[in-house]
Tab-separated table of C-alpha atoms and ligand atoms in Angstrom:
chain	number	residue	atom	x	y	z
A	1	MET	CA	137.713	16.342	122.981
A	2	ASN	CA	136.869	13.152	124.885
A	3	ILE	CA	139.614	13.900	127.366
A	4	LEU	CA	138.202	17.355	127.841
A	5	LEU	CA	134.703	16.064	128.465
A	6	PHE	CA	136.130	13.620	130.931
A	7	LEU	CA	137.946	16.410	132.742
A	8	VAL	CA	134.825	18.517	132.892
A	9	THR	CA	132.748	15.594	134.168
A	10	ASP	CA	135.425	14.858	136.685
A	11	LEU	CA	135.451	18.433	137.898
A	12	LEU	CA	131.694	18.539	138.189
A	13	GLY	CA	131.945	15.374	140.256
A	14	GLU	CA	134.465	17.013	142.534
A	15	MET	CA	132.339	20.137	142.847
A	16	LYS	CA	129.393	17.995	143.859
A	17	GLN	CA	131.566	16.264	146.415
A	18	CYS	CA	132.643	19.601	147.811
A	19	ILE	CA	129.060	20.660	148.262
A	20	ASP	CA	128.125	17.302	149.730
A	21	MET	CA	130.899	17.698	152.255
A	22	GLY	CA	129.612	21.138	153.117
A	23	LYS	CA	132.909	22.745	152.053
A	24	ARG	CA	131.209	25.463	150.097
A	25	SER	CA	134.279	27.677	150.258
A	26	ILE	CA	136.039	25.367	147.798
A	27	LEU	CA	133.366	25.942	145.172
A	28	PRO	CA	134.771	29.196	143.717
A	29	ALA	CA	138.150	27.521	143.295
A	30	ALA	CA	136.528	24.615	141.494
A	31	ILE	CA	134.666	26.983	139.192
A	32	ALA	CA	137.875	28.882	138.457
A	33	LEU	CA	139.547	25.580	137.605
A	34	LEU	CA	136.669	24.695	135.294
A	35	PHE	CA	137.191	27.979	133.454
A	36	LEU	CA	140.911	27.379	133.134
A	37	THR	CA	140.226	23.949	131.686
A	38	SER	CA	137.781	25.248	129.129
A	39	THR	CA	139.927	28.163	128.012
A	40	ALA	CA	142.980	25.931	127.776
A	41	LYS	CA	141.445	23.558	125.231
A	42	SER	CA	144.156	23.578	122.662
A	43	GLN	CA	144.326	21.482	119.571
A	44	VAL	CA	147.023	18.844	119.902
A	45	TYR	CA	149.583	18.156	117.191
A	46	ASP	CA	151.328	14.945	118.182
A	47	VAL	CA	154.629	14.386	116.346
A	48	ARG	CA	153.714	10.705	115.976
A	49	LYS	CA	150.968	11.776	113.586
A	50	TYR	CA	153.613	13.496	111.482
A	51	GLY	CA	155.836	10.491	110.946
A	52	ALA	CA	157.776	10.184	114.186
A	53	SER	CA	157.771	6.561	115.162
A	54	GLY	CA	157.229	5.956	118.843
A	55	GLY	CA	160.537	6.432	120.533
A	56	GLY	CA	163.541	4.194	120.131
A	57	SER	CA	166.026	6.572	118.641
A	58	SER	CA	164.031	7.647	115.626
A	59	ASP	CA	164.779	10.978	114.003
A	60	ILE	CA	161.881	13.354	114.568
A	61	THR	CA	163.301	16.441	112.883
A	62	GLN	CA	160.852	16.455	109.949
A	63	ALA	CA	157.896	15.387	112.080
A	64	LEU	CA	158.518	18.172	114.584
A	65	VAL	CA	158.876	20.809	111.875
A	66	SER	CA	155.637	19.646	110.193
A	67	ALA	CA	153.692	19.538	113.463
A	68	TRP	CA	154.949	23.028	114.359
A	69	LYS	CA	153.957	24.410	110.934
A	70	GLU	CA	150.392	23.199	111.251
A	71	ALA	CA	150.069	24.227	114.879
A	72	CYS	CA	151.497	27.645	114.109
A	73	ALA	CA	148.997	28.151	111.290
A	74	SER	CA	146.035	27.414	113.567
A	75	THR	CA	144.014	30.346	114.832
A	76	ASN	CA	143.102	28.252	117.857
A	77	ALA	CA	145.392	27.667	120.782
A	78	SER	CA	147.595	24.772	119.738
A	79	LYS	CA	149.917	22.300	121.348
A	80	VAL	CA	152.735	20.347	119.736
A	81	MET	CA	153.333	17.129	121.639
A	82	VAL	CA	156.547	15.145	121.850
A	83	PRO	CA	155.523	12.118	123.914
A	84	ALA	CA	157.762	10.110	126.222
A	85	GLY	CA	160.570	8.267	124.457
A	86	THR	CA	164.021	9.035	123.112
A	87	TYR	CA	164.407	10.783	119.787
A	88	VAL	CA	167.169	12.117	117.588
A	89	LEU	CA	166.666	15.729	116.593
A	90	ASN	CA	168.824	17.727	114.183
A	91	GLU	CA	169.010	21.521	114.116
A	92	VAL	CA	165.553	23.056	113.870
A	93	VAL	CA	164.210	26.589	113.729
A	94	LEU	CA	160.620	26.721	114.920
A	95	GLY	CA	159.557	30.157	113.800
A	96	GLY	CA	156.509	32.398	113.901
A	97	PRO	CA	154.617	34.548	113.810
A	98	CYS	CA	151.884	32.047	114.652
A	99	LYS	CA	148.156	32.720	114.322
A	100	GLY	CA	147.295	31.727	117.902
A	101	SER	CA	149.043	30.907	121.133
A	102	ILE	CA	151.276	27.872	120.864
A	103	GLU	CA	152.669	25.366	123.324
A	104	VAL	CA	155.339	22.762	122.802
A	105	GLN	CA	155.096	19.977	125.334
A	106	VAL	CA	158.161	17.780	125.426
A	107	ASP	CA	157.798	14.696	127.592
A	108	GLY	CA	160.518	12.724	125.843
A	109	THR	CA	164.281	13.053	125.561
A	110	LEU	CA	165.604	14.828	122.488
A	111	LYS	CA	169.195	14.078	121.508
A	112	ALA	CA	171.341	16.369	119.379
A	113	PRO	CA	173.939	14.909	117.020
A	114	ALA	CA	176.995	14.232	119.184
A	115	ASP	CA	179.506	15.334	116.556
A	116	PRO	CA	179.536	19.142	116.227
A	117	ALA	CA	180.733	18.735	112.632
A	118	GLN	CA	177.229	17.478	111.813
A	119	MET	CA	175.720	20.800	112.870
A	120	LYS	CA	175.875	23.823	110.621
A	121	THR	CA	174.706	26.698	112.818
A	122	ASP	CA	175.156	27.963	116.364
A	123	GLY	CA	171.744	26.823	117.537
A	124	TRP	CA	170.313	23.346	118.013
A	125	VAL	CA	166.648	24.137	118.766
A	126	THR	CA	165.609	27.722	118.027
A	127	PHE	CA	162.231	29.273	118.753
A	128	GLN	CA	161.810	32.658	117.145
A	129	ASN	CA	159.309	35.435	116.471
A	130	VAL	CA	156.602	33.801	118.554
A	131	ASP	CA	154.069	35.497	120.805
A	132	GLN	CA	152.169	33.694	123.611
A	133	PHE	CA	154.527	30.777	123.681
A	134	THR	CA	154.885	27.923	126.155
A	135	LEU	CA	157.547	25.233	126.346
A	136	SER	CA	156.520	22.629	128.900
A	137	GLY	CA	156.753	18.978	129.875
A	138	GLY	CA	159.207	17.022	131.936
A	139	GLY	CA	161.380	16.280	128.910
A	140	THR	CA	165.090	16.743	128.264
A	141	PHE	CA	167.090	18.532	125.589
A	142	ASP	CA	170.313	16.510	125.530
A	143	GLY	CA	173.000	18.405	123.614
A	144	GLN	CA	175.436	15.456	123.891
A	145	GLY	CA	178.248	17.954	124.357
A	146	LYS	CA	181.063	15.647	125.450
A	147	THR	CA	182.610	15.223	122.003
A	148	ALA	CA	182.428	18.959	121.322
A	149	TRP	CA	184.040	19.857	124.677
A	150	THR	CA	187.050	17.626	124.083
A	151	LYS	CA	187.425	18.509	120.396
A	152	ASN	CA	187.015	22.223	120.919
A	153	ASP	CA	188.085	23.232	124.407
A	154	CYS	CA	186.798	26.776	124.673
A	155	SER	CA	188.520	27.441	127.974
A	156	LYS	CA	191.799	27.543	126.038
A	157	LYS	CA	190.503	29.724	123.218
A	158	LYS	CA	189.324	33.260	122.819
A	159	ASP	CA	186.028	32.453	121.251
A	160	CYS	CA	183.759	29.457	120.862
A	161	LYS	CA	180.732	31.107	119.352
A	162	ASN	CA	180.220	28.641	116.566
A	163	LEU	CA	179.305	25.653	118.704
A	164	PRO	CA	175.540	25.225	118.905
A	165	ILE	CA	173.570	26.500	121.886
A	166	ASN	CA	171.006	23.945	123.094
A	167	ILE	CA	167.904	26.162	123.039
A	168	ARG	CA	167.631	29.646	121.587
A	169	PHE	CA	164.712	31.984	122.143
A	170	ASN	CA	164.912	34.854	119.661
A	171	PHE	CA	162.276	37.589	119.828
A	172	VAL	CA	159.778	35.546	121.799
A	173	THR	CA	157.186	37.528	123.750
A	174	ASN	CA	154.798	36.626	126.570
A	175	GLY	CA	156.361	33.239	126.988
A	176	ILE	CA	156.797	30.577	129.649
A	177	VAL	CA	159.316	27.761	129.833
A	178	LYS	CA	158.577	25.292	132.582
A	179	ASP	CA	159.708	21.923	133.885
A	180	ILE	CA	162.125	21.099	131.088
A	181	THR	CA	165.756	20.008	131.408
A	182	SER	CA	168.739	21.093	129.353
A	183	LEU	CA	171.552	18.553	129.531
A	184	ASP	CA	175.182	18.653	128.348
A	185	SER	CA	174.887	21.488	125.841
A	186	LYS	CA	177.816	21.965	123.477
A	187	GLN	CA	177.927	25.710	124.240
A	188	PHE	CA	175.420	27.785	126.309
A	189	HIS	CA	172.372	25.802	127.388
A	190	VAL	CA	169.805	28.557	126.847
A	191	ASN	CA	170.124	31.903	125.076
A	192	VAL	CA	167.472	34.608	125.387
A	193	LEU	CA	167.662	37.358	122.791
A	194	GLY	CA	165.202	40.157	122.119
A	195	CYS	CA	162.538	38.595	124.341
A	196	LYS	CA	159.866	40.360	126.403
A	197	ASN	CA	157.833	39.126	129.361
A	198	PHE	CA	159.341	35.672	129.414
A	199	THR	CA	159.415	33.362	132.432
A	200	PHE	CA	161.537	30.326	133.190
A	201	GLN	CA	160.062	28.305	135.991
A	202	HIS	CA	161.234	25.047	137.490
A	203	VAL	CA	163.796	24.497	134.781
A	204	THR	CA	166.815	22.213	135.262
A	205	VAL	CA	170.204	22.755	133.680
A	206	THR	CA	172.852	20.058	134.015
A	207	ALA	CA	176.390	19.719	132.702
A	208	PRO	CA	179.715	18.802	134.367
A	209	GLY	CA	181.548	21.509	136.312
A	210	ASP	CA	184.476	21.316	133.880
A	211	SER	CA	182.446	21.619	130.666
A	212	PRO	CA	183.706	24.708	128.812
A	213	ASN	CA	181.532	27.728	127.996
A	214	THR	CA	178.289	26.048	129.020
A	215	ASP	CA	176.517	29.067	130.556
A	216	GLY	CA	173.137	28.009	131.938
A	217	ILE	CA	170.861	30.854	130.839
A	218	HIS	CA	172.263	33.852	128.981
A	219	ILE	CA	170.054	36.906	128.590
A	220	GLY	CA	170.682	39.788	126.222
A	221	ARG	CA	168.654	42.670	124.760
A	222	SER	CA	165.572	41.508	126.632
A	223	THR	CA	163.012	43.027	128.997
A	224	GLY	CA	160.912	41.463	131.740
A	225	ILE	CA	162.620	38.093	132.119
A	226	ASN	CA	161.895	35.997	135.213
A	227	ILE	CA	163.880	32.972	136.297
A	228	ILE	CA	162.106	31.229	139.152
A	229	ASP	CA	162.766	28.044	141.149
A	230	THR	CA	165.400	26.802	138.778
A	231	GLY	CA	168.414	24.553	139.408
A	232	ILE	CA	171.595	25.085	137.423
A	233	LYS	CA	174.704	22.887	137.553
A	234	THR	CA	177.143	23.676	134.792
A	235	GLY	CA	180.704	24.559	133.751
A	236	ASP	CA	180.385	28.335	133.230
A	237	ASP	CA	178.070	31.101	134.527
A	238	CYS	CA	174.796	29.718	135.875
A	239	ILE	CA	173.073	32.868	134.642
A	240	SER	CA	174.744	35.616	132.649
A	241	ILE	CA	173.072	38.914	131.909
A	242	GLY	CA	174.366	40.724	128.877
A	243	ASP	CA	173.901	44.204	127.476
A	244	GLY	CA	170.409	45.564	126.883
A	245	SER	CA	168.869	43.511	129.696
A	246	GLU	CA	166.135	45.273	131.689
A	247	GLN	CA	163.798	44.152	134.462
A	248	ILE	CA	165.353	40.782	135.081
A	249	ASN	CA	164.013	38.902	138.130
A	250	ILE	CA	165.926	35.904	139.383
A	251	THR	CA	164.525	34.176	142.427
A	252	GLY	CA	164.769	30.772	144.054
A	253	VAL	CA	167.689	29.687	141.885
A	254	THR	CA	170.244	27.135	143.037
A	255	CYS	CA	173.577	27.439	141.273
A	256	GLY	CA	176.642	25.227	141.343
A	257	PRO	CA	178.904	23.916	140.130
A	258	GLY	CA	179.515	26.799	137.758
A	259	HIS	CA	180.873	30.328	137.741
A	260	GLY	CA	177.969	31.981	139.581
A	261	ILE	CA	175.381	34.586	138.615
A	262	SER	CA	176.876	37.362	136.558
A	263	VAL	CA	175.939	40.715	135.101
A	264	GLY	CA	178.224	41.079	132.093
A	265	SER	CA	180.697	40.963	130.837
A	266	LEU	CA	179.895	44.436	129.565
A	267	GLY	CA	181.897	46.859	127.487
A	268	ARG	CA	183.687	44.494	125.170
A	269	TYR	CA	181.973	45.660	121.994
A	270	PRO	CA	180.864	49.039	120.651
A	271	GLY	CA	177.116	49.742	120.523
A	272	GLU	CA	176.181	47.890	123.695
A	273	GLN	CA	172.914	48.886	125.379
A	274	PRO	CA	172.518	49.830	129.066
A	275	VAL	CA	171.644	47.276	131.731
A	276	SER	CA	169.053	48.154	134.383
A	277	GLY	CA	166.595	46.655	136.842
A	278	ILE	CA	168.298	43.421	137.883
A	279	SER	CA	167.008	41.597	140.938
A	280	VAL	CA	168.631	38.430	142.290
A	281	LYS	CA	166.826	37.174	145.385
A	282	ASN	CA	166.606	34.082	147.546
A	283	CYS	CA	169.275	32.109	145.721
A	284	THR	CA	171.704	29.451	146.942
A	285	ILE	CA	175.124	29.257	145.356
A	286	THR	CA	177.324	26.228	146.045
A	287	GLY	CA	180.941	25.434	145.220
A	288	THR	CA	181.201	27.904	142.362
A	289	MET	CA	184.149	29.953	141.111
A	290	ASN	CA	182.251	33.213	141.807
A	291	GLY	CA	179.066	34.147	143.632
A	292	VAL	CA	177.243	37.252	142.419
A	293	ARG	CA	179.287	39.550	140.238
A	294	ILE	CA	179.221	42.485	137.878
A	295	LYS	CA	182.041	42.446	135.332
A	296	THR	CA	183.081	45.026	132.758
A	297	TRP	CA	186.052	45.198	130.407
A	298	PRO	CA	188.688	47.879	130.762
A	299	ASN	CA	189.165	50.316	127.882
A	300	SER	CA	185.470	49.949	127.037
A	301	PRO	CA	183.152	52.268	125.142
A	302	ALA	CA	180.911	54.356	127.451
A	303	GLY	CA	177.938	52.562	128.953
A	304	SER	CA	175.938	52.023	132.121
A	305	ALA	CA	174.615	49.387	134.471
A	306	THR	CA	172.218	50.527	137.150
A	307	ASP	CA	169.504	49.436	139.581
A	308	MET	CA	170.953	45.996	140.413
A	309	HIS	CA	169.994	44.271	143.656
A	310	PHE	CA	171.310	41.087	145.221
A	311	GLU	CA	169.453	39.981	148.349
A	312	ASP	CA	169.024	36.936	150.562
A	313	ILE	CA	171.779	34.887	148.995
A	314	THR	CA	173.372	31.865	150.663
A	315	MET	CA	176.954	31.105	149.673
A	316	ASP	CA	178.353	27.639	150.342
A	317	ASN	CA	182.108	27.389	149.744
A	318	VAL	CA	182.033	29.966	146.953
A	319	GLY	CA	185.065	31.777	145.462
A	320	ASN	CA	184.723	35.584	145.253
A	321	PRO	CA	181.218	35.531	146.755
A	322	VAL	CA	180.562	39.238	146.080
A	323	LEU	CA	182.460	40.741	143.189
A	324	ILE	CA	182.433	43.912	141.140
A	325	ASP	CA	185.237	43.558	138.611
A	326	GLN	CA	185.696	46.482	136.241
A	327	GLN	CA	189.008	45.080	135.076
A	328	TYR	CA	187.650	41.880	133.629
A	329	CYS	CA	190.202	40.863	131.041
A	330	PRO	CA	190.451	37.137	130.340
A	331	TRP	CA	193.143	35.932	127.941
A	332	ASN	CA	194.667	39.447	128.247
A	333	GLN	CA	192.571	40.540	125.281
A	334	CYS	CA	192.497	44.161	126.347
A	335	THR	CA	194.419	47.208	127.440
A	336	ALA	CA	194.027	46.650	131.144
A	337	GLU	CA	195.544	50.024	132.164
A	338	VAL	CA	192.775	52.056	130.508
A	339	PRO	CA	189.811	52.234	132.906
A	340	SER	CA	186.372	50.909	132.043
A	341	GLN	CA	183.838	53.530	130.963
A	342	ILE	CA	180.848	51.534	132.149
A	343	LYS	CA	179.212	53.504	134.952
A	344	ILE	CA	177.889	51.257	137.709
A	345	SER	CA	175.300	52.783	140.047
A	346	ASN	CA	172.374	52.064	142.356
A	347	VAL	CA	173.484	48.642	143.510
A	348	SER	CA	172.663	46.757	146.696
A	349	PHE	CA	174.057	43.636	148.319
A	350	LYS	CA	171.886	42.671	151.277
A	351	ARG	CA	171.649	39.671	153.586
A	352	ILE	CA	174.383	37.614	151.998
A	353	GLN	CA	175.711	34.857	154.216
A	354	GLY	CA	177.657	31.627	154.181
A	355	THR	CA	181.201	30.538	153.408
A	356	SER	CA	183.871	31.655	150.980
A	357	SER	CA	186.557	29.459	149.397
A	358	THR	CA	188.787	32.517	148.844
A	359	GLN	CA	190.046	34.819	151.597
A	360	VAL	CA	188.729	37.923	149.839
A	361	ALA	CA	185.002	37.491	150.347
A	362	LEU	CA	184.025	40.880	148.916
A	363	LYS	CA	185.907	42.538	146.138
A	364	LEU	CA	184.508	45.773	144.778
A	365	ALA	CA	186.928	46.953	142.105
A	366	CYS	CA	185.293	49.883	140.328
A	367	SER	CA	186.546	52.036	137.486
A	368	SER	CA	188.947	54.855	138.415
A	369	ARG	CA	187.396	56.898	135.626
A	370	TYR	CA	183.762	56.232	136.623
A	371	PRO	CA	183.699	55.165	140.279
A	372	CYS	CA	180.687	53.142	141.448
A	373	ASP	CA	177.857	55.292	142.816
A	374	ASN	CA	175.151	54.655	145.379
A	375	VAL	CA	176.134	51.137	146.422
A	376	GLN	CA	174.447	49.807	149.566
A	377	ILE	CA	175.844	46.912	151.522
A	378	SER	CA	174.056	45.501	154.501
A	379	ASP	CA	174.072	42.371	156.631
A	380	ILE	CA	177.000	40.496	155.162
A	381	ASP	CA	178.171	37.429	157.044
A	382	ILE	CA	180.655	35.404	155.037
A	383	ARG	CA	183.206	33.195	156.769
A	384	TYR	CA	186.503	31.906	155.457
A	385	HIS	CA	188.277	28.963	157.032
A	386	GLY	CA	191.726	29.127	155.417
A	387	ALA	CA	195.098	29.178	157.182
A	388	GLU	CA	195.734	32.802	156.102
A	389	GLY	CA	193.178	34.109	158.578
A	390	PRO	CA	189.600	35.353	158.439
A	391	ALA	CA	187.750	36.696	155.406
A	392	THR	CA	188.645	40.149	154.055
A	393	SER	CA	187.255	42.699	151.628
A	394	LEU	CA	188.972	44.752	148.954
A	395	CYS	CA	187.544	47.955	147.549
A	396	SER	CA	188.656	50.519	145.014
A	397	ASN	CA	186.918	53.556	143.592
A	398	ILE	CA	183.825	52.969	145.667
A	399	LYS	CA	182.430	54.381	148.880
A	400	PRO	CA	179.480	52.176	149.777
A	401	MET	CA	176.768	52.897	152.324
A	402	ILE	CA	177.198	50.178	154.923
A	403	SER	CA	174.707	48.962	157.498
A	404	GLY	CA	173.974	45.914	159.633
A	405	LYS	CA	176.322	43.014	160.160
A	406	GLN	CA	179.781	43.285	158.599
A	407	ASN	CA	181.747	40.088	158.420
A	408	PRO	CA	184.279	40.817	157.006
A	409	ALA	CA	184.615	44.556	157.666
A	410	ILE	CA	183.546	46.184	154.424
A	411	CYS	CA	186.018	48.360	152.525
A	412	ALA	CA	188.258	48.930	155.524
A	413	ASN	CA	191.066	49.198	152.985
A	414	ALA	CA	189.382	51.187	150.226
A	415	THR	CA	191.798	52.609	147.688
A	416	GLY	CA	191.469	54.666	144.549
A	417	SER	CA	192.159	58.227	143.601
A	418	SER	CA	188.639	59.389	142.836
A	419	VAL	CA	186.391	57.786	145.413
A	420	SER	CA	182.880	59.066	144.877
A	421	GLN	CA	180.332	60.206	147.425
B	1	NAG	C1	139.234	25.847	116.138
B	1	NAG	O1	138.415	25.165	117.068
B	1	NAG	C2	137.067	25.075	116.666
B	1	NAG	C3	136.234	24.487	117.794
B	1	NAG	O2	137.028	23.672	118.639
B	1	NAG	C4	136.978	24.233	115.391
B	1	NAG	O3	135.635	24.152	114.966
B	1	NAG	C5	137.828	24.883	114.319
B	1	NAG	O4	137.852	24.061	113.175
B	1	NAG	C6	139.254	25.109	114.811
B	1	NAG	N1	139.987	25.908	113.839
B	1	NAG	C7	141.165	25.516	113.329
B	1	NAG	C8	141.824	26.460	112.349
B	1	NAG	O5	141.715	24.479	113.649
B	2	NAG	C1	153.205	37.937	130.209
B	2	NAG	O1	153.162	36.645	129.625
B	2	NAG	C2	152.246	35.771	130.275
B	2	NAG	C3	152.406	34.394	129.649
B	2	NAG	O2	152.089	34.391	128.297
B	2	NAG	C4	150.842	36.331	130.159
B	2	NAG	O3	149.951	35.489	130.860
B	2	NAG	C5	150.802	37.720	130.758
B	2	NAG	O4	149.544	38.287	130.552
B	2	NAG	C6	151.865	38.601	130.119
B	2	NAG	N1	151.932	39.881	130.812
B	2	NAG	C7	151.812	41.033	130.171
B	2	NAG	C8	151.942	42.254	131.008
B	2	NAG	O5	151.603	41.104	128.975
B	3	NAG	C1	160.407	41.824	139.457
B	3	NAG	O1	160.201	41.823	140.843
B	3	NAG	C2	159.811	43.086	141.353
B	3	NAG	C3	159.675	42.966	142.839
B	3	NAG	O2	160.587	42.066	143.345
B	3	NAG	C4	158.491	43.483	140.718
B	3	NAG	O3	158.142	44.766	141.145
B	3	NAG	C5	158.614	43.481	139.207
B	3	NAG	O4	157.356	43.719	138.620
B	3	NAG	C6	159.121	42.160	138.733
B	3	NAG	N1	159.343	42.210	137.308
B	3	NAG	C7	158.799	41.367	136.463
B	3	NAG	C8	159.179	41.548	135.029
B	3	NAG	O5	158.076	40.479	136.809
B	4	NAG	C1	163.476	30.519	148.186
B	4	NAG	O1	163.914	29.583	147.203
B	4	NAG	C2	163.620	28.227	147.507
B	4	NAG	C3	164.192	27.384	146.386
B	4	NAG	O2	165.585	27.495	146.348
B	4	NAG	C4	162.130	28.047	147.629
B	4	NAG	O3	161.849	26.716	147.987
B	4	NAG	C5	161.573	28.998	148.677
B	4	NAG	O4	160.186	28.914	148.672
B	4	NAG	C6	161.971	30.430	148.365
B	4	NAG	N1	161.559	31.321	149.457
B	4	NAG	C7	160.969	32.472	149.237
B	4	NAG	C8	160.644	33.276	150.453
B	4	NAG	O5	160.710	32.888	148.116
B	5	NAG	C1	169.794	56.038	141.036
B	5	NAG	O1	168.812	56.213	142.043
B	5	NAG	C2	168.481	57.576	142.273
B	5	NAG	C3	167.469	57.588	143.399
B	5	NAG	O2	167.954	56.867	144.487
B	5	NAG	C4	167.910	58.194	141.041
B	5	NAG	O3	167.651	59.553	141.269
B	5	NAG	C5	168.910	58.052	139.905
B	5	NAG	O4	168.331	58.515	138.711
B	5	NAG	C6	169.312	56.588	139.715
B	5	NAG	N1	170.372	56.515	138.743
B	5	NAG	C7	170.213	55.909	137.566
B	5	NAG	C8	171.383	55.926	136.652
B	5	NAG	O5	169.180	55.368	137.240
B	6	NAG	C1	193.302	46.507	155.855
B	6	NAG	O1	193.056	47.380	156.928
B	6	NAG	C2	193.278	46.777	158.199
B	6	NAG	C3	192.834	47.755	159.269
B	6	NAG	O2	192.706	49.060	158.768
B	6	NAG	C4	194.760	46.405	158.325
B	6	NAG	O3	194.997	45.791	159.569
B	6	NAG	C5	195.099	45.428	157.206
B	6	NAG	O4	196.476	45.137	157.216
B	6	NAG	C6	194.728	46.011	155.864
B	6	NAG	N1	194.893	44.990	154.841
B	6	NAG	C7	195.418	45.251	153.653
B	6	NAG	C8	195.443	44.092	152.693
B	6	NAG	O5	195.847	46.349	153.354
C-alpha cells in the first residue's frame, strides 16, 4: 500500500512537472498511467512469508504452493512473488480455477532436481486451469537437464515422453508470459496445451545445440497463441506447432541453434485435430538443422493443415531453409510408401532470404495422394556456397504460384503423378 501511495505521489509529481514545462500533450499519457497503476494494485504473496528462506539454495516447493493457494483464493488481483535469489524447487502443479486474476513474478532462479529419477511426472512446473494469468519477472527456470540428457539420450530412442518438461501451461486462458528464461530443460522447455489467448513476450530459451528433445515452445490444441520478440537457442525445434493449433502468431523470434520453426509433425496418431491460421513473420533463423517447415507422417489418418504463412524470414547458414516434408519418418517408424493423408493448403512463403547450409534450399515434398494446394512463393533469395554449385529446389506433388525474385529457381524440376492446379 505504501509503495502504491508512493507511486501515485510520484506520478502526480511528474504530471505537475509536465504542466510546468508546458508539455500539456503528455498529460493524457500520465493520466492513463495513473489508471493503470491503480487498477493493477494486486495483493502480494511473497514466498518468504510462507517459509522460503531468502535465497541460498533453500527448497521453496512448499512455500510456493502455499503462496499460490492463498493468492488463488483471493477475489482481488493477486501476485505471487519469488524474489531474487537461487532456490530449489521440486515438481509443482499450480492449479486453478482462481477467484481473481493472478500473477506469478519470478525474479530469482529456480532449480529443478538434477537427477530425473527424483521426479515422478513429466512436468516440473505446471500451471493449469487458470484464467487471467501472468508469469513475469526476469527470473530463470533452470531444469538442470545435463544429467538427464546423458542418462537418457532421446536422439537414439523412439520416445522420451517421460522426462519432465520445464514449464507446462494446461488449459490457461487470457494469459501472458513475459521476460522469463527457461534454461537446460530435461525435455521440452515449454508446453502449451488447451490454452486460449495466450502471449509469450520477450521470453528466453537456452540449452546447448546438442541437447536431445529440448523443443523450445511446443503448442498443441490451442487457439490464439502469440510468441513475440523471443530468443530461442536449443537442441530441437525452436517452436513446434502440433495438432489442433489455430491462430498462432509468431513474430520477432530469433532461433538457433536448434531444428527451426516447425508445423508438425502431424498425422502420427489417430484423432488429431486440424491445424489452421499459422503466421510466422519477421524471424531470424541461424545455424539450425531446418528453417521453416511443415512435416507430416506417411500412412497417416486423414487430416488437414491450412492457412499457414511464412514471411520476412532471414536465414543464416540454415539447413533445409524452406521445407514441406510429407514423408517425415524418423527412426523408420512408419510405412513410408503409403502417402500421407494430411491435406496441406493455403500456404505462403514470402520474402525469405539469406544463406543455406544445404544445396537444396527449398524442398516441397507433398503427398501424392493429397497434393499441396494454393501455395504461394514469392521473393526468395537464398544462396548456397558449397562446391556442388548454387542452391536448388526440389518439388513433388505441388504446383505453386510463383512471383518476384527466385533464387534458386522454384520447382524447375517438379515431379509427381498428380500435380494439382
Ligand atoms: C481485496 O482488497 C480490498 C481493498 O484493497 C480489501 O479490503 C479486501 O480485504 C481484499 N480482499 C481479499 C479477499 O483479500
Ligand atoms: C487476451 O488476454 C489478455 C491478457 O490477459 C487480455 O488483456 C485480453 O483482453 C484478452 N483478449 C480477449 C479477446 O479476451
Ligand atoms: C495474428 O496476426 C494477425 C495479423 O498479422 C491478426 O489479424 C490476428 O488477429 C493475430 N492473432 C492473434 C491471436 O493475435
Ligand atoms: C522484427 O523483429 C526484431 C527482433 O528480432 C524486432 O527488433 C523488430 O522490431 C521487428 N520488426 C518488425 C517490423 O516487427
Ligand atoms: C483456402 O483459401 C480459399 C480462398 O483463397 C478458401 O476459399 C478455401 O476455403 C481455403 N481452404 C481451406 C481449407 O481453408
Ligand atoms: C533441374 O532442372 C534443370 C533445368 O530444367 C536441369 O538443368 C537440372 O539438371 C535439373 N536438376 C535435377 C536434380 O533434376
